[in-house]
Amino acid sequence: MVAGAAALALAGCGGSDGDRADGGTNSQAVAFMADVHFQDVYGDLKNSSFKGVPTANGMFATIRTMYAQLTSTRLFNENYFAFRAALDDSLAKGVKLVAFPGDFSDDGQPLNVNGFRAVLAEYEKKGMRFFIAPGNHDPVAPYDDDEKGKDDFMAANGSTVKVYAKNYQGCLNAEANVVCTDQLMEQGYASLLRDLAPYGLMPNEKDVYWETPYSTYAQDKYSYAEAARQAQLGQRSYEICKEGEGGRFKQAGYTNCTSIADVSYLVEPVKGLWLLSVDANVFVPDKLDPAKPNSPKGFTGAGNAGWNKMTTHKKSVMAWIESVSARAKAQGKQLVAFSHYPTMDFYANQTDAIKAAFKPGAFQTARVPEQATAEAVAATGLPLHIGGHMHFNGTNDYLSKSGKYLVNVQSPSLAVYGAAYKIVRFDTPRKVDVQTVALNNVPRFNELFPLYEMEWKYVEGSSKPEDAKRRWDKAILSSTSYGDFTSRYFGELSRLRFLDEYWTCDMKDLVSQLNLQQMLTMAQLDTKVTYAQLAGLAAQGVAVPFKPSAGCLQGSPVAGNAAQWAADWSVAENAARAKAQAAGVDFNALAKVSAYTFYGDFHRTVYAGGLSLNDMGKQRVEQYRLLMSAFPALTSAPQKTGDKLADSTPVGQPFQYSFKQVFSILKGLGSGKPSDHFSVDFDARTLRAEGSDSLKF
């Protein structure tokens, strides 16, 4: 570790003169591309029995099915093209320093790591440099896992085929329909460091300076040779226990202690600019087998741990970050940190509202950093952090109790709706400019569509129940751009996965059936007609705005008064019409915004924040703004047993209670802190939008 005294002694060293390192290139700008999730769609599986799906260009596509994509929170295939488009765009803008805040690969497999490395090598020849921080998909575990693979690769006829590493049980048993290749094993730290060392993980002779949390040399005595010697994996490890970090931090009663790697590093690629790559993966050894300390099965995955566990299980790295931050400030270095995980609330401070409105655990709220975590990270003096992991676009800031100001920027994924990357430009060490570059137009984005057409025909024509479940809307194949494709993808992802996973039973009934006109009317509805009676009316063929699912009721449908229902609905509809007219919104146009459009918009806004509003357009933003103000001042929670409503629940009550919260959350997500083009002034502690033309709620 760099000792505290040594760190203080180094404070006067170095400096910043903003030299341009390579002609017209902006050497003080860095592009951040999070969650690339690179899969080599034309990679070699090195198995003679399955080369992939033959394509019209004579190549073989080693791709996952469209259904697999439409039920995943990331694309597997098209991001191959989006990645190249992002690199080309960055290069065209003169930004040749690129950082990856984790999950640069699908799951750390040789197939994809080698493909990713080949792309980087290609662009290195064009003058670009790359810097990596590991994510929970690279590595998935600290050690190699030679039993892993995927069930959803596309077969030559449009069906699926399993592709697994050779020690997978199905390979050992020679099961049918399993392709066995170690190209799909999931690699740990040692393998990734071996394959990706040139990309920040090891020092480069071009660097002005480079260190790790475990370096022992003084900054003013830096030499590449000594840095390279101390960069070996054997010298970059720490003791971790089930309860927290071991070593000098070990406490009585700590168990399951073992030593694993940490690949954090600080690099100065051009004079005056410090990139701090933090390995924020925390693999807790809570299942450790002392007889097999290097088994990947002994550790819990890092996905939900993030910075919450950094404060307990990587205290030495936290201390190092504090040292780096102090030295950067003293020396006038332009410091930006990047890691895979966010350091503070990434839901535009809507986390508590989301927890209250949706199913327990919905929207992965377990991954939200606690306030104490934000306080601890800010207390290190770190000024700016770029994170990924959640595939979200967003910005938040935090002022610690000691007056230290931290800004967290969430860089979107290239593999989801709202695909974009960030460019951070340093005006001075105390002010930066952050620009979000959307990837709406990606060359070759539809290159694999003929193969998806084959898949669609297969599942439509199959009588197998498992194939019938894999049917999807073919309209996505008419996408006109990458932006259009990812937007449609999120509509299907919402329908096929999010509605069941996040929305309670009664909320799903409502959000999957009501158009906006009906929602506005429901917000005004005052009726004594009950849920059980509404279900009865629906069974009788009476026109109702939605049909309650049997699984959402405690009892069974009962007879209802159709005349009373019609009268109550008419009164509510007239009130809704008046509200729309007063707001200058076309009441009839509200009926054209379908349930599918609304819940797709909601989920798109969760991911892209305010950037999603421009895709909605001015009219729909105004329509949503009307709904946000249309609910009664007071609402009450309906009576439930588990996920089932009491039969006596008045029809309007669940909607008014739950969707008042839903529209409030939508407003918050779409009206968060600047996240498109903005500047950060660390002295004034302000975020300021810079010429953004994004719509607002």
GROMACS .gro file of C-alpha atoms in nm, residues 73-488:
model
  416
   73THR     CA    1  -3.206  -0.639  -1.984
   74ARG     CA    2  -2.939  -0.623  -2.252
   75LEU     CA    3  -2.906  -0.711  -2.616
   76PHE     CA    4  -2.659  -0.985  -2.697
   77ASN     CA    5  -2.604  -0.938  -3.068
   78GLU     CA    6  -2.665  -0.589  -3.209
   79ASN     CA    7  -2.432  -0.424  -2.957
   80TYR     CA    8  -2.151  -0.579  -3.165
   81PHE     CA    9  -2.233  -0.316  -3.428
   82ALA     CA   10  -2.316  -0.042  -3.176
   83PHE     CA   11  -1.972  -0.080  -3.018
   84ARG     CA   12  -1.794  -0.015  -3.345
   85ALA     CA   13  -2.025   0.279  -3.416
   86ALA     CA   14  -1.939   0.431  -3.077
   87LEU     CA   15  -1.565   0.391  -3.137
   88ASP     CA   16  -1.594   0.544  -3.483
   89ASP     CA   17  -1.792   0.836  -3.345
   90SER     CA   18  -1.546   0.899  -3.062
   91LEU     CA   19  -1.256   0.885  -3.305
   92ALA     CA   20  -1.430   1.131  -3.539
   93LYS     CA   21  -1.473   1.371  -3.248
   94GLY     CA   22  -1.102   1.356  -3.172
   95VAL     CA   23  -1.154   1.172  -2.842
   96LYS     CA   24  -0.896   0.894  -2.840
   97LEU     CA   25  -0.893   0.801  -2.471
   98VAL     CA   26  -1.173   0.553  -2.399
   99ALA     CA   27  -1.261   0.401  -2.061
  100PHE     CA   28  -1.489   0.103  -2.000
  101PRO     CA   29  -1.670   0.104  -1.663
  102GLY     CA   30  -1.715  -0.273  -1.657
  103ASP     CA   31  -1.916  -0.543  -1.832
  104PHE     CA   32  -1.722  -0.493  -2.152
  105SER     CA   33  -1.782  -0.863  -2.231
  106ASP     CA   34  -2.085  -1.090  -2.228
  107ASP     CA   35  -1.958  -1.307  -1.943
  108GLY     CA   36  -1.580  -1.308  -1.972
  109GLN     CA   37  -1.576  -1.600  -2.215
  110PRO     CA   38  -1.268  -1.652  -2.438
  111LEU     CA   39  -1.489  -1.620  -2.748
  112ASN     CA   40  -1.599  -1.272  -2.649
  113VAL     CA   41  -1.289  -1.147  -2.468
  114ASN     CA   42  -1.073  -1.236  -2.767
  115GLY     CA   43  -1.322  -1.068  -3.000
  116PHE     CA   44  -1.330  -0.757  -2.783
  117ARG     CA   45  -0.950  -0.747  -2.772
  118ALA     CA   46  -0.932  -0.777  -3.151
  119VAL     CA   47  -1.157  -0.473  -3.193
  120LEU     CA   48  -0.947  -0.271  -2.948
  121ALA     CA   49  -0.627  -0.370  -3.128
  122GLU     CA   50  -0.780  -0.253  -3.457
  123TYR     CA   51  -0.864   0.090  -3.315
  124GLU     CA   52  -0.530   0.119  -3.133
  125LYS     CA   53  -0.374   0.136  -3.477
  126LYS     CA   54  -0.588   0.446  -3.534
  127GLY     CA   55  -0.434   0.615  -3.231
  128MET     CA   56  -0.687   0.529  -2.962
  129ARG     CA   57  -0.606   0.407  -2.611
  130PHE     CA   58  -0.831   0.202  -2.386
  131PHE     CA   59  -0.871   0.159  -2.011
  132ILE     CA   60  -1.076  -0.110  -1.840
  133ALA     CA   61  -1.249  -0.147  -1.506
  134PRO     CA   62  -1.392  -0.492  -1.435
  135GLY     CA   63  -1.764  -0.555  -1.399
  136ASN     CA   64  -1.966  -0.838  -1.251
  137HIS     CA   65  -1.976  -1.004  -1.594
  138ASP     CA   66  -1.599  -0.983  -1.636
  139PRO     CA   67  -1.526  -1.170  -1.425
  140VAL     CA   68  -1.845  -1.341  -1.308
  141ALA     CA   69  -1.637  -1.503  -1.031
  142PRO     CA   70  -1.277  -1.448  -0.921
  143TYR     CA   71  -1.165  -1.779  -1.072
  144ASP     CA   72  -1.225  -1.960  -1.403
  145ASP     CA   73  -1.551  -2.153  -1.428
  146ASP     CA   74  -1.522  -2.433  -1.684
  147GLU     CA   75  -1.881  -2.555  -1.646
  148LYS     CA   76  -2.063  -2.249  -1.778
  149GLY     CA   77  -2.240  -2.176  -2.104
  150LYS     CA   78  -2.569  -2.062  -2.255
  151ASP     CA   79  -2.894  -2.238  -2.346
  152ASP     CA   80  -3.013  -1.990  -2.605
  153PHE     CA   81  -2.776  -1.981  -2.900
  154MET     CA   82  -2.956  -1.987  -3.232
  155ALA     CA   83  -2.942  -2.314  -3.424
  156ALA     CA   84  -2.930  -2.337  -3.801
  157ASN     CA   85  -3.307  -2.391  -3.830
  158GLY     CA   86  -3.408  -2.107  -3.599
  159SER     CA   87  -3.445  -2.323  -3.289
  160THR     CA   88  -3.204  -2.314  -2.994
  161VAL     CA   89  -2.887  -2.498  -2.911
  162LYS     CA   90  -2.693  -2.520  -2.586
  163VAL     CA   91  -2.327  -2.414  -2.597
  164TYR     CA   92  -2.126  -2.498  -2.284
  165ALA     CA   93  -1.773  -2.542  -2.157
  166LYS     CA   94  -1.637  -2.895  -2.165
  167ASN     CA   95  -1.676  -2.965  -1.793
  168TYR     CA   96  -2.049  -2.893  -1.803
  169GLN     CA   97  -2.236  -3.202  -1.687
  170GLY     CA   98  -2.422  -3.229  -2.016
  171CYS     CA   99  -2.089  -3.241  -2.198
  172LEU     CA  100  -1.944  -3.499  -1.962
  173ASN     CA  101  -2.258  -3.710  -2.019
  174ALA     CA  102  -2.249  -3.654  -2.397
  175GLU     CA  103  -2.606  -3.523  -2.398
  176ALA     CA  104  -2.770  -3.444  -2.730
  177ASN     CA  105  -2.816  -3.082  -2.845
  178VAL     CA  106  -2.519  -2.957  -2.643
  179VAL     CA  107  -2.220  -2.801  -2.818
  180CYS     CA  108  -1.913  -2.837  -2.598
  181THR     CA  109  -1.632  -2.584  -2.620
  182ASP     CA  110  -1.414  -2.403  -2.373
  183GLN     CA  111  -1.477  -2.088  -2.573
  184LEU     CA  112  -1.782  -2.048  -2.347
  185MET     CA  113  -1.609  -2.098  -2.011
  186GLU     CA  114  -1.623  -1.792  -1.784
  187GLN     CA  115  -1.277  -1.658  -1.704
  188GLY     CA  116  -1.155  -1.523  -1.373
  189TYR     CA  117  -0.906  -1.251  -1.287
  190ALA     CA  118  -0.589  -1.433  -1.390
  191SER     CA  119  -0.717  -1.511  -1.739
  192LEU     CA  120  -0.860  -1.164  -1.795
  193LEU     CA  121  -0.538  -0.996  -1.679
  194ARG     CA  122  -0.341  -1.218  -1.917
  195ASP     CA  123  -0.567  -1.134  -2.213
  196LEU     CA  124  -0.639  -0.766  -2.146
  197ALA     CA  125  -0.325  -0.643  -1.970
  198PRO     CA  126  -0.248  -0.369  -2.226
  199TYR     CA  127  -0.573  -0.188  -2.153
  200GLY     CA  128  -0.483  -0.019  -1.827
  201LEU     CA  129  -0.465  -0.333  -1.616
  202MET     CA  130  -0.086  -0.323  -1.650
  203PRO     CA  131   0.140  -0.019  -1.697
  204ASN     CA  132   0.228   0.103  -2.043
  205GLU     CA  133   0.555   0.272  -2.140
  206LYS     CA  134   0.344   0.553  -2.287
  207ASP     CA  135   0.201   0.639  -1.945
  208VAL     CA  136   0.328   0.930  -1.741
  209TYR     CA  137   0.246   0.741  -1.422
  210TRP     CA  138   0.073   0.421  -1.305
  211GLU     CA  139   0.009   0.259  -0.965
  212THR     CA  140  -0.218   0.016  -0.779
  213PRO     CA  141  -0.345   0.016  -0.419
  214TYR     CA  142  -0.055  -0.216  -0.344
  215SER     CA  143   0.232  -0.025  -0.509
  216THR     CA  144   0.516   0.057  -0.275
  217TYR     CA  145   0.718   0.299  -0.490
  218ALA     CA  146   0.714   0.674  -0.441
  219GLN     CA  147   0.545   0.877  -0.710
  220ASP     CA  148   0.851   1.094  -0.771
  221LYS     CA  149   1.066   0.781  -0.813
  222TYR     CA  150   0.837   0.623  -1.071
  223SER     CA  151   0.978   0.388  -1.332
  224TYR     CA  152   0.794   0.174  -1.581
  225ALA     CA  153   1.008  -0.130  -1.502
  226GLU     CA  154   0.929  -0.120  -1.131
  227ALA     CA  155   0.560  -0.054  -1.197
  228ALA     CA  156   0.548  -0.356  -1.429
  229ARG     CA  157   0.716  -0.573  -1.167
  230GLN     CA  158   0.468  -0.472  -0.897
  231ALA     CA  159   0.170  -0.504  -1.132
  232GLN     CA  160   0.182  -0.883  -1.137
  233LEU     CA  161  -0.133  -1.045  -1.007
  234GLY     CA  162   0.047  -1.211  -0.717
  235GLN     CA  163   0.122  -0.866  -0.574
  236ARG     CA  164  -0.231  -0.733  -0.623
  237SER     CA  165  -0.438  -0.933  -0.379
  238TYR     CA  166  -0.603  -0.879  -0.043
  239GLU     CA  167  -0.762  -1.093   0.223
  240ILE     CA  168  -1.141  -1.102   0.218
  241CYS     CA  169  -1.362  -1.274   0.473
  242LYS     CA  170  -1.733  -1.342   0.481
  243GLU     CA  171  -1.786  -1.054   0.725
  244GLY     CA  172  -1.545  -0.796   0.580
  245GLU     CA  173  -1.188  -0.731   0.472
  246GLY     CA  174  -0.920  -0.927   0.651
  247GLY     CA  175  -0.556  -0.839   0.688
  248ARG     CA  176  -0.507  -0.534   0.908
  249PHE     CA  177  -0.885  -0.488   0.914
  250LYS     CA  178  -0.969  -0.840   1.034
  251GLN     CA  179  -1.186  -0.857   1.343
  252ALA     CA  180  -1.248  -1.137   1.590
  253GLY     CA  181  -1.500  -1.384   1.458
  254TYR     CA  182  -1.428  -1.329   1.089
  255THR     CA  183  -1.474  -1.652   0.891
  256ASN     CA  184  -1.413  -1.800   0.546
  257CYS     CA  185  -1.108  -1.580   0.490
  258THR     CA  186  -0.915  -1.614   0.166
  259SER     CA  187  -0.695  -1.409  -0.065
  260ILE     CA  188  -0.828  -1.287  -0.400
  261ALA     CA  189  -0.721  -1.035  -0.664
  262ASP     CA  190  -0.805  -0.669  -0.694
  263VAL     CA  191  -0.712  -0.502  -1.023
  264SER     CA  192  -0.772  -0.136  -0.938
  265TYR     CA  193  -0.519   0.107  -1.082
  266LEU     CA  194  -0.440   0.475  -1.129
  267VAL     CA  195  -0.302   0.584  -1.464
  268GLU     CA  196  -0.183   0.917  -1.600
  269PRO     CA  197  -0.205   0.855  -1.977
  270VAL     CA  198  -0.131   1.218  -2.066
  271LYS     CA  199   0.027   1.479  -1.846
  272GLY     CA  200  -0.211   1.615  -1.586
  273LEU     CA  201  -0.498   1.368  -1.637
  274TRP     CA  202  -0.556   1.094  -1.380
  275LEU     CA  203  -0.790   0.805  -1.457
  276LEU     CA  204  -0.875   0.605  -1.147
  277SER     CA  205  -1.004   0.259  -1.237
  278VAL     CA  206  -1.167   0.101  -0.932
  279ASP     CA  207  -1.225  -0.272  -0.917
  280ALA     CA  208  -1.552  -0.249  -0.723
  281ASN     CA  209  -1.630  -0.618  -0.760
  282VAL     CA  210  -1.678  -0.768  -0.416
  283PHE     CA  211  -1.697  -1.146  -0.425
  284VAL     CA  212  -1.793  -1.250  -0.073
  285PRO     CA  213  -1.655  -1.597   0.018
  286ASP     CA  214  -1.967  -1.702   0.208
  287LYS     CA  215  -1.970  -2.049   0.049
  288LEU     CA  216  -1.596  -2.108   0.056
  289ASP     CA  217  -1.472  -2.465   0.072
  290PRO     CA  218  -1.127  -2.456   0.241
  291ALA     CA  219  -1.031  -2.763   0.041
  292LYS     CA  220  -1.111  -2.577  -0.285
  293PRO     CA  221  -1.025  -2.210  -0.223
  294ASN     CA  222  -1.002  -2.139  -0.597
  295SER     CA  223  -1.344  -2.276  -0.681
  296PRO     CA  224  -1.577  -2.010  -0.829
  297LYS     CA  225  -1.863  -2.177  -0.642
  298GLY     CA  226  -1.725  -2.053  -0.310
  299PHE     CA  227  -1.824  -1.689  -0.375
  300THR     CA  228  -2.144  -1.492  -0.405
  301GLY     CA  229  -2.162  -1.291  -0.725
  302ALA     CA  230  -2.077  -0.922  -0.715
  303GLY     CA  231  -2.392  -0.797  -0.890
  304ASN     CA  232  -2.582  -0.676  -0.582
  305ALA     CA  233  -2.280  -0.589  -0.369
  306GLY     CA  234  -2.130  -0.284  -0.536
  307TRP     CA  235  -2.006   0.008  -0.329
  308ASN     CA  236  -2.222  -0.097  -0.033
  309LYS     CA  237  -1.977  -0.385   0.017
  310MET     CA  238  -1.673  -0.181  -0.084
  311THR     CA  239  -1.703   0.011   0.243
  312THR     CA  240  -1.682  -0.310   0.448
  313HIS     CA  241  -1.494  -0.560   0.232
  314LYS     CA  242  -1.243  -0.335   0.050
  315LYS     CA  243  -1.141  -0.083   0.315
  316SER     CA  244  -0.784  -0.080   0.189
  317VAL     CA  245  -0.900   0.028  -0.157
  318MET     CA  246  -1.120   0.298   0.000
  319ALA     CA  247  -0.814   0.431   0.187
  320TRP     CA  248  -0.616   0.429  -0.137
  321ILE     CA  249  -0.891   0.626  -0.314
  322GLU     CA  250  -0.867   0.888  -0.040
  323SER     CA  251  -0.491   0.907  -0.091
  324VAL     CA  252  -0.527   0.943  -0.468
  325SER     CA  253  -0.794   1.213  -0.429
  326ALA     CA  254  -0.579   1.416  -0.190
  327ARG     CA  255  -0.274   1.394  -0.416
  328ALA     CA  256  -0.473   1.485  -0.725
  329LYS     CA  257  -0.612   1.796  -0.558
  330ALA     CA  258  -0.274   1.901  -0.423
  331GLN     CA  259  -0.104   1.854  -0.760
  332GLY     CA  260  -0.378   2.006  -0.972
  333LYS     CA  261  -0.447   1.680  -1.152
  334GLN     CA  262  -0.768   1.635  -1.344
  335LEU     CA  263  -0.910   1.330  -1.166
  336VAL     CA  264  -1.199   1.113  -1.279
  337ALA     CA  265  -1.274   0.772  -1.133
  338PHE     CA  266  -1.467   0.498  -1.302
  339SER     CA  267  -1.595   0.166  -1.178
  340HIS     CA  268  -1.876  -0.064  -1.271
  341TYR     CA  269  -2.111   0.031  -0.989
  342PRO     CA  270  -2.292   0.355  -0.900
  343THR     CA  271  -2.187   0.533  -0.583
  344MET     CA  272  -2.530   0.679  -0.497
  345ASP     CA  273  -2.901   0.664  -0.581
  346PHE     CA  274  -2.936   0.615  -0.956
  347TYR     CA  275  -3.317   0.643  -0.973
  348ALA     CA  276  -3.327   1.025  -0.961
  349ASN     CA  277  -3.392   0.988  -0.588
  350GLN     CA  278  -3.708   0.789  -0.659
  351THR     CA  279  -3.591   0.467  -0.492
  352ASP     CA  280  -3.816   0.488  -0.186
  353ALA     CA  281  -4.118   0.564  -0.405
  354ILE     CA  282  -4.037   0.268  -0.632
  355LYS     CA  283  -4.010   0.037  -0.333
  356ALA     CA  284  -4.348   0.158  -0.206
  357ALA     CA  285  -4.530   0.125  -0.539
  358PHE     CA  286  -4.403  -0.198  -0.692
  359LYS     CA  287  -4.335  -0.558  -0.597
  360PRO     CA  288  -4.067  -0.621  -0.334
  361GLY     CA  289  -3.728  -0.611  -0.504
  362ALA     CA  290  -3.870  -0.469  -0.826
  363PHE     CA  291  -3.638  -0.272  -1.052
  364GLN     CA  292  -3.334  -0.419  -0.872
  365THR     CA  293  -3.356  -0.172  -0.585
  366ALA     CA  294  -3.124  -0.403  -0.389
  367ARG     CA  295  -2.846  -0.253  -0.600
  368VAL     CA  296  -2.909   0.106  -0.491
  369PRO     CA  297  -2.623   0.235  -0.273
  370GLU     CA  298  -2.725   0.328   0.080
  371GLN     CA  299  -2.687   0.687   0.192
  372ALA     CA  300  -2.406   0.580   0.426
  373THR     CA  301  -2.225   0.443   0.121
  374ALA     CA  302  -2.257   0.771  -0.069
  375GLU     CA  303  -2.131   0.947   0.243
  376ALA     CA  304  -1.829   0.715   0.266
  377VAL     CA  305  -1.734   0.755  -0.101
  378ALA     CA  306  -1.779   1.132  -0.094
  379ALA     CA  307  -1.569   1.148   0.223
  380THR     CA  308  -1.268   1.014   0.028
  381GLY     CA  309  -1.258   1.345  -0.156
  382LEU     CA  310  -1.327   1.183  -0.491
  383PRO     CA  311  -1.481   1.457  -0.709
  384LEU     CA  312  -1.621   1.268  -1.010
  385HIS     CA  313  -1.719   0.907  -1.068
  386ILE     CA  314  -1.851   0.744  -1.385
  387GLY     CA  315  -2.048   0.425  -1.326
  388GLY     CA  316  -2.242   0.166  -1.521
  389HIS     CA  317  -2.402  -0.166  -1.422
  390MET     CA  318  -2.766  -0.054  -1.428
  391HIS     CA  319  -2.764   0.032  -1.801
  392PHE     CA  320  -2.916   0.368  -1.700
  393ASN     CA  321  -2.856   0.725  -1.803
  394GLY     CA  322  -2.852   0.966  -1.511
  395THR     CA  323  -2.666   1.205  -1.285
  396ASN     CA  324  -2.669   1.261  -0.911
  397ASP     CA  325  -2.454   1.449  -0.663
  398TYR     CA  326  -2.383   1.430  -0.293
  399LEU     CA  327  -2.235   1.665  -0.036
  400SER     CA  328  -2.070   1.485   0.254
  401LYS     CA  329  -2.099   1.592   0.615
  402SER     CA  330  -1.743   1.721   0.592
  403GLY     CA  331  -1.829   1.935   0.291
  404LYS     CA  332  -1.682   1.716   0.018
  405TYR     CA  333  -1.875   1.715  -0.309
  406LEU     CA  334  -1.909   1.404  -0.527
  407VAL     CA  335  -2.082   1.376  -0.865
  408ASN     CA  336  -2.187   1.034  -0.994
  409VAL     CA  337  -2.257   1.003  -1.367
  410GLN     CA  338  -2.431   0.689  -1.490
  411SER     CA  339  -2.313   0.606  -1.839
  412PRO     CA  340  -2.579   0.416  -2.036
  413SER     CA  341  -2.520   0.077  -2.190
  414LEU     CA  342  -2.461   0.040  -2.561
  415ALA     CA  343  -2.688  -0.264  -2.552
  416VAL     CA  344  -3.025  -0.125  -2.441
  417TYR     CA  345  -3.279   0.145  -2.517
  418GLY     CA  346  -3.116   0.484  -2.479
  419ALA     CA  347  -2.784   0.344  -2.602
  420ALA     CA  348  -2.522   0.613  -2.561
  421TYR     CA  349  -2.178   0.692  -2.427
  422LYS     CA  350  -2.040   0.987  -2.232
  423ILE     CA  351  -1.762   1.228  -2.320
  424VAL     CA  352  -1.601   1.405  -2.025
  425ARG     CA  353  -1.400   1.715  -2.114
  426PHE     CA  354  -1.184   1.887  -1.856
  427ASP     CA  355  -1.192   2.265  -1.873
  428THR     CA  356  -0.991   2.297  -1.551
  429PRO     CA  357  -0.923   2.058  -1.262
  430ARG     CA  358  -1.229   2.212  -1.091
  431LYS     CA  359  -1.473   2.214  -1.382
  432VAL     CA  360  -1.575   1.951  -1.636
  433ASP     CA  361  -1.814   1.925  -1.928
  434VAL     CA  362  -2.014   1.603  -1.973
  435GLN     CA  363  -2.188   1.521  -2.299
  436THR     CA  364  -2.414   1.224  -2.372
  437VAL     CA  365  -2.372   1.091  -2.725
  438ALA     CA  366  -2.674   0.890  -2.837
  439LEU     CA  367  -2.632   0.595  -3.072
  440ASN     CA  368  -2.954   0.617  -3.268
  441ASN     CA  369  -2.795   0.544  -3.604
  442VAL     CA  370  -2.572   0.237  -3.617
  443PRO     CA  371  -2.447   0.095  -3.949
  444ARG     CA  372  -2.532  -0.273  -4.006
  445PHE     CA  373  -2.769  -0.282  -3.704
  446ASN     CA  374  -3.013  -0.500  -3.903
  447GLU     CA  375  -2.752  -0.734  -4.052
  448LEU     CA  376  -2.881  -1.031  -3.851
  449PHE     CA  377  -3.251  -0.967  -3.913
  450PRO     CA  378  -3.284  -1.241  -4.180
  451LEU     CA  379  -3.178  -1.493  -3.915
  452TYR     CA  380  -3.439  -1.363  -3.672
  453GLU     CA  381  -3.697  -1.400  -3.948
  454MET     CA  382  -3.601  -1.767  -3.964
  455GLU     CA  383  -3.638  -1.794  -3.586
  456TRP     CA  384  -3.980  -1.627  -3.598
  457LYS     CA  385  -4.102  -1.870  -3.863
  458TYR     CA  386  -3.974  -2.163  -3.659
  459VAL     CA  387  -4.149  -2.069  -3.333
  460GLU     CA  388  -4.469  -1.970  -3.513
  461GLY     CA  389  -4.478  -2.303  -3.691
  462SER     CA  390  -4.383  -2.519  -3.395
  463SER     CA  391  -4.647  -2.701  -3.190
  464LYS     CA  392  -4.412  -2.754  -2.896
  465PRO     CA  393  -4.528  -2.566  -2.583
  466GLU     CA  394  -4.173  -2.449  -2.510
  467ASP     CA  395  -4.154  -2.295  -2.858
  468ALA     CA  396  -4.495  -2.133  -2.830
  469LYS     CA  397  -4.370  -1.949  -2.521
  470ARG     CA  398  -4.087  -1.803  -2.728
  471ARG     CA  399  -4.310  -1.611  -2.970
  472TRP     CA  400  -4.252  -1.242  -3.016
  473ASP     CA  401  -4.383  -0.953  -3.223
  474LYS     CA  402  -4.235  -0.967  -3.571
  475ALA     CA  403  -4.289  -0.591  -3.613
  476ILE     CA  404  -3.951  -0.534  -3.450
  477LEU     CA  405  -3.790  -0.655  -3.772
  478SER     CA  406  -3.929  -0.347  -3.948
  479SER     CA  407  -3.712  -0.118  -3.731
  480THR     CA  408  -3.566   0.167  -3.932
  481SER     CA  409  -3.269   0.251  -3.708
  482TYR     CA  410  -3.084   0.126  -3.402
  483GLY     CA  411  -3.273   0.377  -3.190
  484ASP     CA  412  -3.604   0.251  -3.328
  485PHE     CA  413  -3.493  -0.109  -3.275
  486THR     CA  414  -3.396  -0.058  -2.911
  487SER     CA  415  -3.722   0.128  -2.845
  488ARG     CA  416  -3.924  -0.161  -2.986
   0.00000   0.00000   0.00000
